[in-house]
PDB file of C-alpha atoms in Angstrom:
ATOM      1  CA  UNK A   1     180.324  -5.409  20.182  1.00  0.00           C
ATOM      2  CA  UNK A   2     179.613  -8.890  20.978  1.00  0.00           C
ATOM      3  CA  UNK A   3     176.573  -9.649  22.956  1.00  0.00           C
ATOM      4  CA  UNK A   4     176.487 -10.173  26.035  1.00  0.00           C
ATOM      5  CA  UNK A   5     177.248 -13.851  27.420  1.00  0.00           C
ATOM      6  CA  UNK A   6     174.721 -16.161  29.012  1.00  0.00           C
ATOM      7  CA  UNK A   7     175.230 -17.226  32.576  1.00  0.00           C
ATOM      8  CA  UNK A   8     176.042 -20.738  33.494  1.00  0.00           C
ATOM      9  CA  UNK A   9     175.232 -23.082  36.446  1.00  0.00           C
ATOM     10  CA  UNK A  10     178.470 -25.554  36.421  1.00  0.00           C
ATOM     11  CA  UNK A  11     178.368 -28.769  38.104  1.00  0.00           C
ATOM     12  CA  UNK A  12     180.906 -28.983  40.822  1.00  0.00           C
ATOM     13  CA  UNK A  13     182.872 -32.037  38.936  1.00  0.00           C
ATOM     14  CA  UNK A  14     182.619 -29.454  35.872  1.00  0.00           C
ATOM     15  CA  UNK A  15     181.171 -32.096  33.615  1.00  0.00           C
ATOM     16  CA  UNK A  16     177.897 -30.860  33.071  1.00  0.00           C
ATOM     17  CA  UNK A  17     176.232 -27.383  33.017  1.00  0.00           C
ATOM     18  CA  UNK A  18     172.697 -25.697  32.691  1.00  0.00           C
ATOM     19  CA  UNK A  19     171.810 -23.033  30.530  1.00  0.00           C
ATOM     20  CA  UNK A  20     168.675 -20.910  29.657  1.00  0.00           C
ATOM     21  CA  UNK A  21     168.682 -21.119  25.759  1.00  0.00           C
ATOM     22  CA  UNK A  22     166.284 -17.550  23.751  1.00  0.00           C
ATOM     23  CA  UNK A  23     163.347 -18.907  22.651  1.00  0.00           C
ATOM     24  CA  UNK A  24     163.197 -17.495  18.902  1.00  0.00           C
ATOM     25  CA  UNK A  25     159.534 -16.250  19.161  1.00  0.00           C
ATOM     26  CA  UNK A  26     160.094 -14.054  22.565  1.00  0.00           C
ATOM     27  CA  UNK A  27     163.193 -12.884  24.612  1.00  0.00           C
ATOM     28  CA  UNK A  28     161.747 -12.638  27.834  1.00  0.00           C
ATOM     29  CA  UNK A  29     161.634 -16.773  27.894  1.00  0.00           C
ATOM     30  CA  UNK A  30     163.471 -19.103  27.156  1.00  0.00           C
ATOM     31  CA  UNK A  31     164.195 -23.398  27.730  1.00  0.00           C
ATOM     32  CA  UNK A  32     165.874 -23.990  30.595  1.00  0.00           C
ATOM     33  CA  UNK A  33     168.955 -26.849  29.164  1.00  0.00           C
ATOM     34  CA  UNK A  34     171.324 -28.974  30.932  1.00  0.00           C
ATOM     35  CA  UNK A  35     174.132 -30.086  28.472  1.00  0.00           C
ATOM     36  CA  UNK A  36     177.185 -32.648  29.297  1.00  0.00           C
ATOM     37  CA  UNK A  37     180.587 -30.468  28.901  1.00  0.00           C
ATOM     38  CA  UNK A  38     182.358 -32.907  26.717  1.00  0.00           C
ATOM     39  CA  UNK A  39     180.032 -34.462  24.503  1.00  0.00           C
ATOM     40  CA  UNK A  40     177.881 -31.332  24.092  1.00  0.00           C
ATOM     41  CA  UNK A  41     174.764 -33.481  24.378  1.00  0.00           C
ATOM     42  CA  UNK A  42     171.507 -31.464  25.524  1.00  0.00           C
ATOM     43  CA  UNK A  43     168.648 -32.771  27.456  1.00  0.00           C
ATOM     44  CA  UNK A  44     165.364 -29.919  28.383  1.00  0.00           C
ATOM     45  CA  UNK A  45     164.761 -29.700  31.910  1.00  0.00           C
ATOM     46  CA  UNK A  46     161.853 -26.952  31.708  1.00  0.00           C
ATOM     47  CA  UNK A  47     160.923 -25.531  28.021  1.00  0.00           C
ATOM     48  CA  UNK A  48     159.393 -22.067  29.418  1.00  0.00           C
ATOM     49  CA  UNK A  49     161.314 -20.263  32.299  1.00  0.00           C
ATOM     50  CA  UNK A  50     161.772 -16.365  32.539  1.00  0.00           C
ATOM     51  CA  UNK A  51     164.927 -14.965  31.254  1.00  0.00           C
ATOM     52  CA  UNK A  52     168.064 -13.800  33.227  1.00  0.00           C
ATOM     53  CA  UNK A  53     171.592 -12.325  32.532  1.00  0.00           C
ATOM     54  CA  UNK A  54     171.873 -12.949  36.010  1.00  0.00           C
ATOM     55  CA  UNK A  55     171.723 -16.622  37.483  1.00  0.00           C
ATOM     56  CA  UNK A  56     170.397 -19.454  36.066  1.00  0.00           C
ATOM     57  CA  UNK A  57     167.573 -21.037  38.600  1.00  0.00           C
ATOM     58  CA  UNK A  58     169.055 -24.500  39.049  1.00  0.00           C
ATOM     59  CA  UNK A  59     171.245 -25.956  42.472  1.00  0.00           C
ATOM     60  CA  UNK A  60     173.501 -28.215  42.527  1.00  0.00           C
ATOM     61  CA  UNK A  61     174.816 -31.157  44.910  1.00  0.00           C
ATOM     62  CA  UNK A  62     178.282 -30.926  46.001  1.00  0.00           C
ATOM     63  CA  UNK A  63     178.658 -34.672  44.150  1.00  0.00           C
ATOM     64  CA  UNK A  64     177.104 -33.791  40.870  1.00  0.00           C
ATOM     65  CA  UNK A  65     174.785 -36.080  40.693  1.00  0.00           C
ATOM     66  CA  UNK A  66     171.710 -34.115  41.207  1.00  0.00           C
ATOM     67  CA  UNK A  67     170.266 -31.117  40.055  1.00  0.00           C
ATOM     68  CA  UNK A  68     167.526 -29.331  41.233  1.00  0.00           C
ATOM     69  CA  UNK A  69     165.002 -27.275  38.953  1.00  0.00           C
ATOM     70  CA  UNK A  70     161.837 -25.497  38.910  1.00  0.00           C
ATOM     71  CA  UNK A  71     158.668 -25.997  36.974  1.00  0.00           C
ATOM     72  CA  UNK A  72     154.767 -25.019  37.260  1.00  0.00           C
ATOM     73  CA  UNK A  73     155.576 -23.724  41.286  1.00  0.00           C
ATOM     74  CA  UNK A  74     156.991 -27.050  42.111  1.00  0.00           C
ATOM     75  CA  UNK A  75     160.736 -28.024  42.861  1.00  0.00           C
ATOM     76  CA  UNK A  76     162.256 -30.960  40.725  1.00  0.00           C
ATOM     77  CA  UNK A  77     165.137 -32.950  41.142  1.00  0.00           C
ATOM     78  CA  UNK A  78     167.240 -34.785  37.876  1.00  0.00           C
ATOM     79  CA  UNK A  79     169.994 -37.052  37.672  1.00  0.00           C
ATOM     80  CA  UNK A  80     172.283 -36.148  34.667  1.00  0.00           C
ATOM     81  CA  UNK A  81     173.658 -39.238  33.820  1.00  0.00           C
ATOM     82  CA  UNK A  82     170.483 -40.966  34.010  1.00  0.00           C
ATOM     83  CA  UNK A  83     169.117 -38.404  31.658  1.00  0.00           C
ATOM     84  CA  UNK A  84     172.251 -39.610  29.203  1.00  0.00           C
ATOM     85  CA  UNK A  85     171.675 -43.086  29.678  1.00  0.00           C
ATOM     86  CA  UNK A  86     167.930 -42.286  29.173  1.00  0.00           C
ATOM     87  CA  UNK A  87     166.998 -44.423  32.795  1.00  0.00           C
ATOM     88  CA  UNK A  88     165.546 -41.235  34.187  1.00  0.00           C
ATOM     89  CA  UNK A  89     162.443 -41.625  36.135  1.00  0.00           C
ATOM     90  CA  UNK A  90     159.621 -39.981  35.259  1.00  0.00           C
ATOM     91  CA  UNK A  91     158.756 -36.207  36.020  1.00  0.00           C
ATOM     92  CA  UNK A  92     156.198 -36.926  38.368  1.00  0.00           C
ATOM     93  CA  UNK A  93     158.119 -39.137  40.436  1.00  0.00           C
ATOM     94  CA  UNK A  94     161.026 -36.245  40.766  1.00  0.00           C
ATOM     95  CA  UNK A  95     158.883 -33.658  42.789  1.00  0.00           C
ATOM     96  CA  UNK A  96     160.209 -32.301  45.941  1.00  0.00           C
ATOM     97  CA  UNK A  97     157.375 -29.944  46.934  1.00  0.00           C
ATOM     98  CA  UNK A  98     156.019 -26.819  45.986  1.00  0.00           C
ATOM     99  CA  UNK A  99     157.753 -23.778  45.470  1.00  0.00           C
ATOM    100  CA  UNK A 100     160.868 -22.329  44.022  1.00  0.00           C
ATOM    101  CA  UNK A 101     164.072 -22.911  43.415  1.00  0.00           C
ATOM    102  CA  UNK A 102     164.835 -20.264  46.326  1.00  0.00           C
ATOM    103  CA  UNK A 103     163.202 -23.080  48.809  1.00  0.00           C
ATOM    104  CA  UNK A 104     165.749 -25.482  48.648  1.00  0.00           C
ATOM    105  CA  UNK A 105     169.758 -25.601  49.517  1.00  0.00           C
ATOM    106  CA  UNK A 106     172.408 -28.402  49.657  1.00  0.00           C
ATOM    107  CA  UNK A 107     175.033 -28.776  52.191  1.00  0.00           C
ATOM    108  CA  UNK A 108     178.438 -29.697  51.850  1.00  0.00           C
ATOM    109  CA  UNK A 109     177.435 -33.105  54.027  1.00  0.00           C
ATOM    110  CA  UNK A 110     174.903 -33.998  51.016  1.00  0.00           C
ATOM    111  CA  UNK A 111     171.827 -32.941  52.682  1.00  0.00           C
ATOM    112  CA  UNK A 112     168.890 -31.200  51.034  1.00  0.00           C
ATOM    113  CA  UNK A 113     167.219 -28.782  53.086  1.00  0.00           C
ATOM    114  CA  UNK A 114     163.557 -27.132  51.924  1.00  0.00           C
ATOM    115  CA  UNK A 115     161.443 -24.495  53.250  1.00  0.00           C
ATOM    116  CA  UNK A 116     157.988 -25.027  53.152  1.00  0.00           C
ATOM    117  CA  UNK A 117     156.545 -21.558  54.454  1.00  0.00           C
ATOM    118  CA  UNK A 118     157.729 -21.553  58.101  1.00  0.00           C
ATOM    119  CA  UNK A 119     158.802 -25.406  58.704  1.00  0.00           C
ATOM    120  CA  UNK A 120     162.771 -26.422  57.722  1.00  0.00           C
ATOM    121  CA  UNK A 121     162.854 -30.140  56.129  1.00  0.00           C
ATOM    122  CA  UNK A 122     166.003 -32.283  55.069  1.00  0.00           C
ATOM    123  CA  UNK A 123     166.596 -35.533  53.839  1.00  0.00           C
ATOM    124  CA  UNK A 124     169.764 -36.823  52.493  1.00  0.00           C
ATOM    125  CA  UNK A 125     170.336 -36.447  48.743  1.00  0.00           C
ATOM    126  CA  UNK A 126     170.959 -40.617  48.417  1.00  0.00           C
ATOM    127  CA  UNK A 127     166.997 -40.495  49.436  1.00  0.00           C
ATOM    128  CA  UNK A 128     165.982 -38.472  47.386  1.00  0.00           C
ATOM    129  CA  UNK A 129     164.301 -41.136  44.713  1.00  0.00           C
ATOM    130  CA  UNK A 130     162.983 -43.393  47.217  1.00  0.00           C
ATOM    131  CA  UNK A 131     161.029 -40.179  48.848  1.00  0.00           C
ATOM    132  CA  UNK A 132     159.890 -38.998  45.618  1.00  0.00           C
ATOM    133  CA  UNK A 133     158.083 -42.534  45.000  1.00  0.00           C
ATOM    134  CA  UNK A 134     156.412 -41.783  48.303  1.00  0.00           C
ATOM    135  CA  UNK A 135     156.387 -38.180  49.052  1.00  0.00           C
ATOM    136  CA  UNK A 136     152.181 -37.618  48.071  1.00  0.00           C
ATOM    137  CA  UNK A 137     152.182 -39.753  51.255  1.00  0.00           C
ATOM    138  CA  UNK A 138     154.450 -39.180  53.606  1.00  0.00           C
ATOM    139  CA  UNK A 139     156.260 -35.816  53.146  1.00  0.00           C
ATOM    140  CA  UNK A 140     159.435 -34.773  51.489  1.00  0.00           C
ATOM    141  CA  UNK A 141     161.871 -35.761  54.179  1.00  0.00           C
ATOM    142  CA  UNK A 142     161.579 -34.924  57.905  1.00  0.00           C
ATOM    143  CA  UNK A 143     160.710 -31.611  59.404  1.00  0.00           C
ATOM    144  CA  UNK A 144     164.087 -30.291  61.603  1.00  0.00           C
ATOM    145  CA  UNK A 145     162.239 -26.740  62.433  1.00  0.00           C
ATOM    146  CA  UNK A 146     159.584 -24.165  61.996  1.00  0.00           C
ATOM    147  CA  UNK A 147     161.045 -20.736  61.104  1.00  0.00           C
ATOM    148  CA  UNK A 148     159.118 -17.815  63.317  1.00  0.00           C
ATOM    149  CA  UNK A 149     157.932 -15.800  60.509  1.00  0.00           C
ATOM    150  CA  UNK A 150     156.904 -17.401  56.822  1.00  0.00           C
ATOM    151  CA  UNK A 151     159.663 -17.778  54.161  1.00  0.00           C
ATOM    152  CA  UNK A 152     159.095 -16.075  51.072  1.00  0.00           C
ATOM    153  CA  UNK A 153     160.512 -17.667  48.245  1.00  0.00           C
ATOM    154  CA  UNK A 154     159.959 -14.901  45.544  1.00  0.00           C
ATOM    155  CA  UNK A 155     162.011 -11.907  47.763  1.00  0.00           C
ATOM    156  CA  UNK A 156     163.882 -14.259  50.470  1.00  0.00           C
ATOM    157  CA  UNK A 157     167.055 -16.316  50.454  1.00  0.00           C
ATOM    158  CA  UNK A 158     168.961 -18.681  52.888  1.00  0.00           C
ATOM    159  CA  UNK A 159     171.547 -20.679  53.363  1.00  0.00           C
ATOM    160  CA  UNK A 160     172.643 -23.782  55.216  1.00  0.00           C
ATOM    161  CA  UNK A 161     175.917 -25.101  57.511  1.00  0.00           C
ATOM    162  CA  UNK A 162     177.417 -28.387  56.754  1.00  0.00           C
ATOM    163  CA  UNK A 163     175.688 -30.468  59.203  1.00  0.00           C
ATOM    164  CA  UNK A 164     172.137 -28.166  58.917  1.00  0.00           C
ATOM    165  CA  UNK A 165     172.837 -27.243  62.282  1.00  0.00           C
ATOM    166  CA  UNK A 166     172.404 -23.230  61.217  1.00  0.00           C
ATOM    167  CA  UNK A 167     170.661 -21.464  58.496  1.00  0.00           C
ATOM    168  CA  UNK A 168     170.891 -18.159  57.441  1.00  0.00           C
ATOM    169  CA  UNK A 169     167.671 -15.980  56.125  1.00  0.00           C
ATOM    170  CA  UNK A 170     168.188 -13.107  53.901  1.00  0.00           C
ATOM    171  CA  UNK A 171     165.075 -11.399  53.105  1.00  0.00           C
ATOM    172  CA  UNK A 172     163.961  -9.302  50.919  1.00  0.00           C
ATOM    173  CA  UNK A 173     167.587  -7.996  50.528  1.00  0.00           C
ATOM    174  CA  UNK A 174     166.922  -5.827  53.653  1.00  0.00           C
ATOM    175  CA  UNK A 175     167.298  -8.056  56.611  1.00  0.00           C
ATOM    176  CA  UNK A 176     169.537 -10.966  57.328  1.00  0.00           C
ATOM    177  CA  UNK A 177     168.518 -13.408  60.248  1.00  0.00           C
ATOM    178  CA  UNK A 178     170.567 -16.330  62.009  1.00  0.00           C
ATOM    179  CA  UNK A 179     169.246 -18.915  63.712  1.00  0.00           C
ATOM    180  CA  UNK A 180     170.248 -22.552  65.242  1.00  0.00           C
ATOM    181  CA  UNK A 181     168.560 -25.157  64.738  1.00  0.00           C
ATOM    182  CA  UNK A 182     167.716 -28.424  67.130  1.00  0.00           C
ATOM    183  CA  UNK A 183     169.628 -31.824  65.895  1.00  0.00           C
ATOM    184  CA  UNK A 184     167.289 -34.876  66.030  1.00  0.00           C
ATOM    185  CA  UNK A 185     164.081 -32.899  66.969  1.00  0.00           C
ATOM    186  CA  UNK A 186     161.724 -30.716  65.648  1.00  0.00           C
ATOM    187  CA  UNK A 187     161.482 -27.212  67.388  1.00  0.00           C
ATOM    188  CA  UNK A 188     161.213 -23.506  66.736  1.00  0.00           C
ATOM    189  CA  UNK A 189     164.865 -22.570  65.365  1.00  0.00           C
ATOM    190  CA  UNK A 190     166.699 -20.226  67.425  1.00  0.00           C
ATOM    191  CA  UNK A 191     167.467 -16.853  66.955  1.00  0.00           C
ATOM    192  CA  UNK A 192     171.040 -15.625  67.236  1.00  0.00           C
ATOM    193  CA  UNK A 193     171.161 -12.727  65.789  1.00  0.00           C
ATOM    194  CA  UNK A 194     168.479 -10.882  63.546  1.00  0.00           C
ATOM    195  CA  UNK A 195     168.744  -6.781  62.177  1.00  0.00           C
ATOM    196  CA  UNK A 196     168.466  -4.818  58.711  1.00  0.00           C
ATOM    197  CA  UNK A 197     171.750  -4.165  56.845  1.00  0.00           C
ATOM    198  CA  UNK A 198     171.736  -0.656  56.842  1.00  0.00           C
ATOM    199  CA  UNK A 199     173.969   1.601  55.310  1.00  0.00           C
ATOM    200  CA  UNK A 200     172.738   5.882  55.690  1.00  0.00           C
ATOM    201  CA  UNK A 201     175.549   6.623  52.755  1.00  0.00           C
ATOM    202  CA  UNK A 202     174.860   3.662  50.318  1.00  0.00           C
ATOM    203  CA  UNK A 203     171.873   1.673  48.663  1.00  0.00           C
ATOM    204  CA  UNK A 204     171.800  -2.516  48.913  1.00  0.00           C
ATOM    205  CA  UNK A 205     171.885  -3.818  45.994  1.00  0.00           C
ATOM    206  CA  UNK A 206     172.488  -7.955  46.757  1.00  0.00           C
ATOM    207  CA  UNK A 207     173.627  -9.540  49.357  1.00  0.00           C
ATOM    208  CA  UNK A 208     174.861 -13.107  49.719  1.00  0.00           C
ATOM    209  CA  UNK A 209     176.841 -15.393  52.013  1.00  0.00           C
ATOM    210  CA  UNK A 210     179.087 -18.764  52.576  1.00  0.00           C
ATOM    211  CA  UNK A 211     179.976 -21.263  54.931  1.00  0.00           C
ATOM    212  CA  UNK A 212     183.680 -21.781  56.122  1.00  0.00           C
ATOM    213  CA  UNK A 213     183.884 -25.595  55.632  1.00  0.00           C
ATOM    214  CA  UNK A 214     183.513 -27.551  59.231  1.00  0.00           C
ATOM    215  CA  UNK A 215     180.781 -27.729  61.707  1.00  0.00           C
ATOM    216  CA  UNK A 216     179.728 -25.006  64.127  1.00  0.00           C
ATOM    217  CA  UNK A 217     181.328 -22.477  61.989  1.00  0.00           C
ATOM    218  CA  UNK A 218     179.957 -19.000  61.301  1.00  0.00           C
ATOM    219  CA  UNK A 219     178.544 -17.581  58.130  1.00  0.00           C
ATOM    220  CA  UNK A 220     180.590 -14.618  55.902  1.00  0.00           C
ATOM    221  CA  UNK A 221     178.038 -12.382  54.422  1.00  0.00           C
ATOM    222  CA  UNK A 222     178.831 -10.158  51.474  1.00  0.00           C
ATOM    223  CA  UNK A 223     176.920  -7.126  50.694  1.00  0.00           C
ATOM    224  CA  UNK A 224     176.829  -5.377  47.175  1.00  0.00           C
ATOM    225  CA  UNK A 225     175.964  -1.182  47.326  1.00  0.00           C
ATOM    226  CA  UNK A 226     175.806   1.745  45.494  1.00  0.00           C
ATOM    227  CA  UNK A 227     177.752   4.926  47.208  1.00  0.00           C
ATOM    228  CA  UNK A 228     174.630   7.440  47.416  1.00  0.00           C
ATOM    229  CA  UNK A 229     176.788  10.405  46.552  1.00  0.00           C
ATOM    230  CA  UNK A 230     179.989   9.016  43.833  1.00  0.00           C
ATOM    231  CA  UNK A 231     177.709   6.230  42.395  1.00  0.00           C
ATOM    232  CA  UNK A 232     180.412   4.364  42.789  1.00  0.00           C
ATOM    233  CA  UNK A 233     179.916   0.429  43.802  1.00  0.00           C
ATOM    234  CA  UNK A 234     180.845  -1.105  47.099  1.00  0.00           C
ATOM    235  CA  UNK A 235     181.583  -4.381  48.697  1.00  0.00           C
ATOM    236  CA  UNK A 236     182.147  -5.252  51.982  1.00  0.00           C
ATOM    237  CA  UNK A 237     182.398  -8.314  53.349  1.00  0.00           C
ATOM    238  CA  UNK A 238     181.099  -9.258  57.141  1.00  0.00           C
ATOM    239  CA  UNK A 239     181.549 -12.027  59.671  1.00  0.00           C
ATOM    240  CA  UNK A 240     179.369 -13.204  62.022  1.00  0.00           C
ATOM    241  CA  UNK A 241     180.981 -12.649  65.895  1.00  0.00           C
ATOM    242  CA  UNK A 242     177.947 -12.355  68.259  1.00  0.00           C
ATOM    243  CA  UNK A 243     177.363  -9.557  66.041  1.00  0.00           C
ATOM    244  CA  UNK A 244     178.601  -8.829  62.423  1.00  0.00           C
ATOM    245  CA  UNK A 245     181.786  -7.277  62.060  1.00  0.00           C
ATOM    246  CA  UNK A 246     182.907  -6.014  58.863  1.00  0.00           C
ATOM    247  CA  UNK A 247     186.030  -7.188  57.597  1.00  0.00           C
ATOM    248  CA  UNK A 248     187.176  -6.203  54.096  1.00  0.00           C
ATOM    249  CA  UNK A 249     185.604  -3.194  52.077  1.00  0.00           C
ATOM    250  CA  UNK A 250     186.367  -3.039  48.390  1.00  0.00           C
ATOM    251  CA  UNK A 251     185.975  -0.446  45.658  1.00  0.00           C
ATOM    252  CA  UNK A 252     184.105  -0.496  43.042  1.00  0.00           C
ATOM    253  CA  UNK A 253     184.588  -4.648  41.693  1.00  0.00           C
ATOM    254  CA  UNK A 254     183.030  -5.253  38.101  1.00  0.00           C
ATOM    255  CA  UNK A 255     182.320  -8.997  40.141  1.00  0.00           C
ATOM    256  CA  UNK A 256     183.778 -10.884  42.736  1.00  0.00           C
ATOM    257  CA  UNK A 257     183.879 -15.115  44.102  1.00  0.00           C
ATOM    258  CA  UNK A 258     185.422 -16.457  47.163  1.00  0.00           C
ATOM    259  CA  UNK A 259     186.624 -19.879  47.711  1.00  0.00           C
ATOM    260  CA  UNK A 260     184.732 -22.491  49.466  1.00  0.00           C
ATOM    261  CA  UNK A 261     186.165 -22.687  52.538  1.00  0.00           C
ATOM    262  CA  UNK A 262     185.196 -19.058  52.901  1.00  0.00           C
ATOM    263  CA  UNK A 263     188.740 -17.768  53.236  1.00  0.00           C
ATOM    264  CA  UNK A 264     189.395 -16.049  50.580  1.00  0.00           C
ATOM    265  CA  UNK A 265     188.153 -13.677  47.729  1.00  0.00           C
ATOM    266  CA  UNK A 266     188.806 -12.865  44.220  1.00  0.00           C
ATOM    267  CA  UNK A 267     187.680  -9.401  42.841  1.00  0.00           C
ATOM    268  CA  UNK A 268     187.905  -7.881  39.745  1.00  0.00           C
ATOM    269  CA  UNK A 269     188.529  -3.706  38.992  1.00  0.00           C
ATOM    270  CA  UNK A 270     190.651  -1.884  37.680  1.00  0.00           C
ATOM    271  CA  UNK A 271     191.335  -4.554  34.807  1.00  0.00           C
ATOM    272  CA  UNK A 272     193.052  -7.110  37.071  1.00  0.00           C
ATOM    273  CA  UNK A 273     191.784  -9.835  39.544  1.00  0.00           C
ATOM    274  CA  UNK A 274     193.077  -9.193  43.233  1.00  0.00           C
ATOM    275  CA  UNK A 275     192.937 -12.140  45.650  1.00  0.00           C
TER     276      UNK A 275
END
């Protein structure tokens, strides 16, 4: 009968973590926290975000040393142990762009890439303070592509390759599009492969996907359904071979995480964790 627990956004180092803390007046709000593991200190990143049970609406880099929120429709960016040692700039200097927290994405090479309706940005995450002091002027890093169709950040999703030489486009949980993108030019992105997930004996419910570590390297989607007839929930797990081929298919998993080379998966049912 306890209740039940908060999610958590964990640094990659695992010394910090962010949190969305009830607000006592209303439960459909609450202050979005980010609080250092060992020392339990708190710091507020945004006092009024919607609630969730199911993700916390923060990224982080792969180093830990930034974090990226959102507040009043723009992105922000915030350096933990600045925040400790109470050297953090100001708010307005830590502005990415406008949007959500769906707009932006790190890769593993410790770029930031940002949709901005159809055009693709990045900048490298050791720039990101000496943009911000500039960005009213000269953009939030440079522009790498212009996506055929607008992104929208309240239904779409995507995510990057470790050199932002690919990006995959979920959207609205019904399609998933790849494309390639041009290295040291700006140009439409490329489409490689672009089609609805469809399944005639079983609703979508998420879907999500990961890089293998290394360059060039093709994305593993997984997608989350509900059996029409049984009711019973589905994953299966796809990789991307000219076309997507499904590779694993598992019954009904409580939850599942794969490792970040993309090689492996953990799943829950039954009351045991298979790997």
């Amino acid at each position: 009968f306890t209740a039940r627990p908060v999610p958590v956004a964990v640094s990659p180092n695992g010394k910090w973590f962010c949190f969305i803390r009830h607000s006592s007046s209303e439960f459909v709000n609450g202050t979005l926290m980010l609080q250092n593991a060992e020392t339990r200190e708190a710091f507020v990143l945004n006092p009024n975000v919607p609630f969730s049970y199911k993700e916390v609406p923060v990224k982080w880099s792969p180093d830990s040393s930034t974090v990226l929120y959102e507040k009043n429709g723009k992105i922000c960016f915030a350096n933990p142990d600045a925040m400790q040692r109470k050297v953090q700039l100001d708010e307005k200097f830590r502005v990415i762009g406008r949007g959500n927290i769906n707009c932006v994405n790190f890769t593993r090479s410790q770029q930031l890439v940002y949709i901005d309706y159809d055009i693709v940005y990045a900048l490298n995450v050791s720039e990101l303070y000496t943009m911000a002091l500039y960005s009213s002027y000269i953009g939030m890093g440079a522009a790498i592509a212009r996506l055929p169709y607008a992104f929208n950040n309240q239904k779409d999703r995507f995510s990057v390759n470790d050199d932002a030489s690919q990006l995959f486009v979920i959207q609205n949980n019904k399609t998933v599009s790849y494309y390639a993108l041009s290295q040291g030019k700006f140009a439409r992105a490329e489409i490689l492969y672009s089609q609805p997930v469809v399944d005639s004996q079983a609703n979508v419910l998420a879907m999500s996907v990961t890089w293998p570590e290394g360059k060039k390297t093709a994305p593993v989607l997984f997608v989350e359904s509900l059996a029409l007839y049984s009711g019973n929930r589905i994953l299966k797990v796809y990789a991307f071979d000219n076309i997507l081929k499904e590779k694993l298919n598992v019954q009904e998993p409580s939850c599942f995480a794969s490792n970040l080379s993309g090689t492996k998966l953990a799943c829950y049912f039954s009351g045991a964790v298979n790997v």
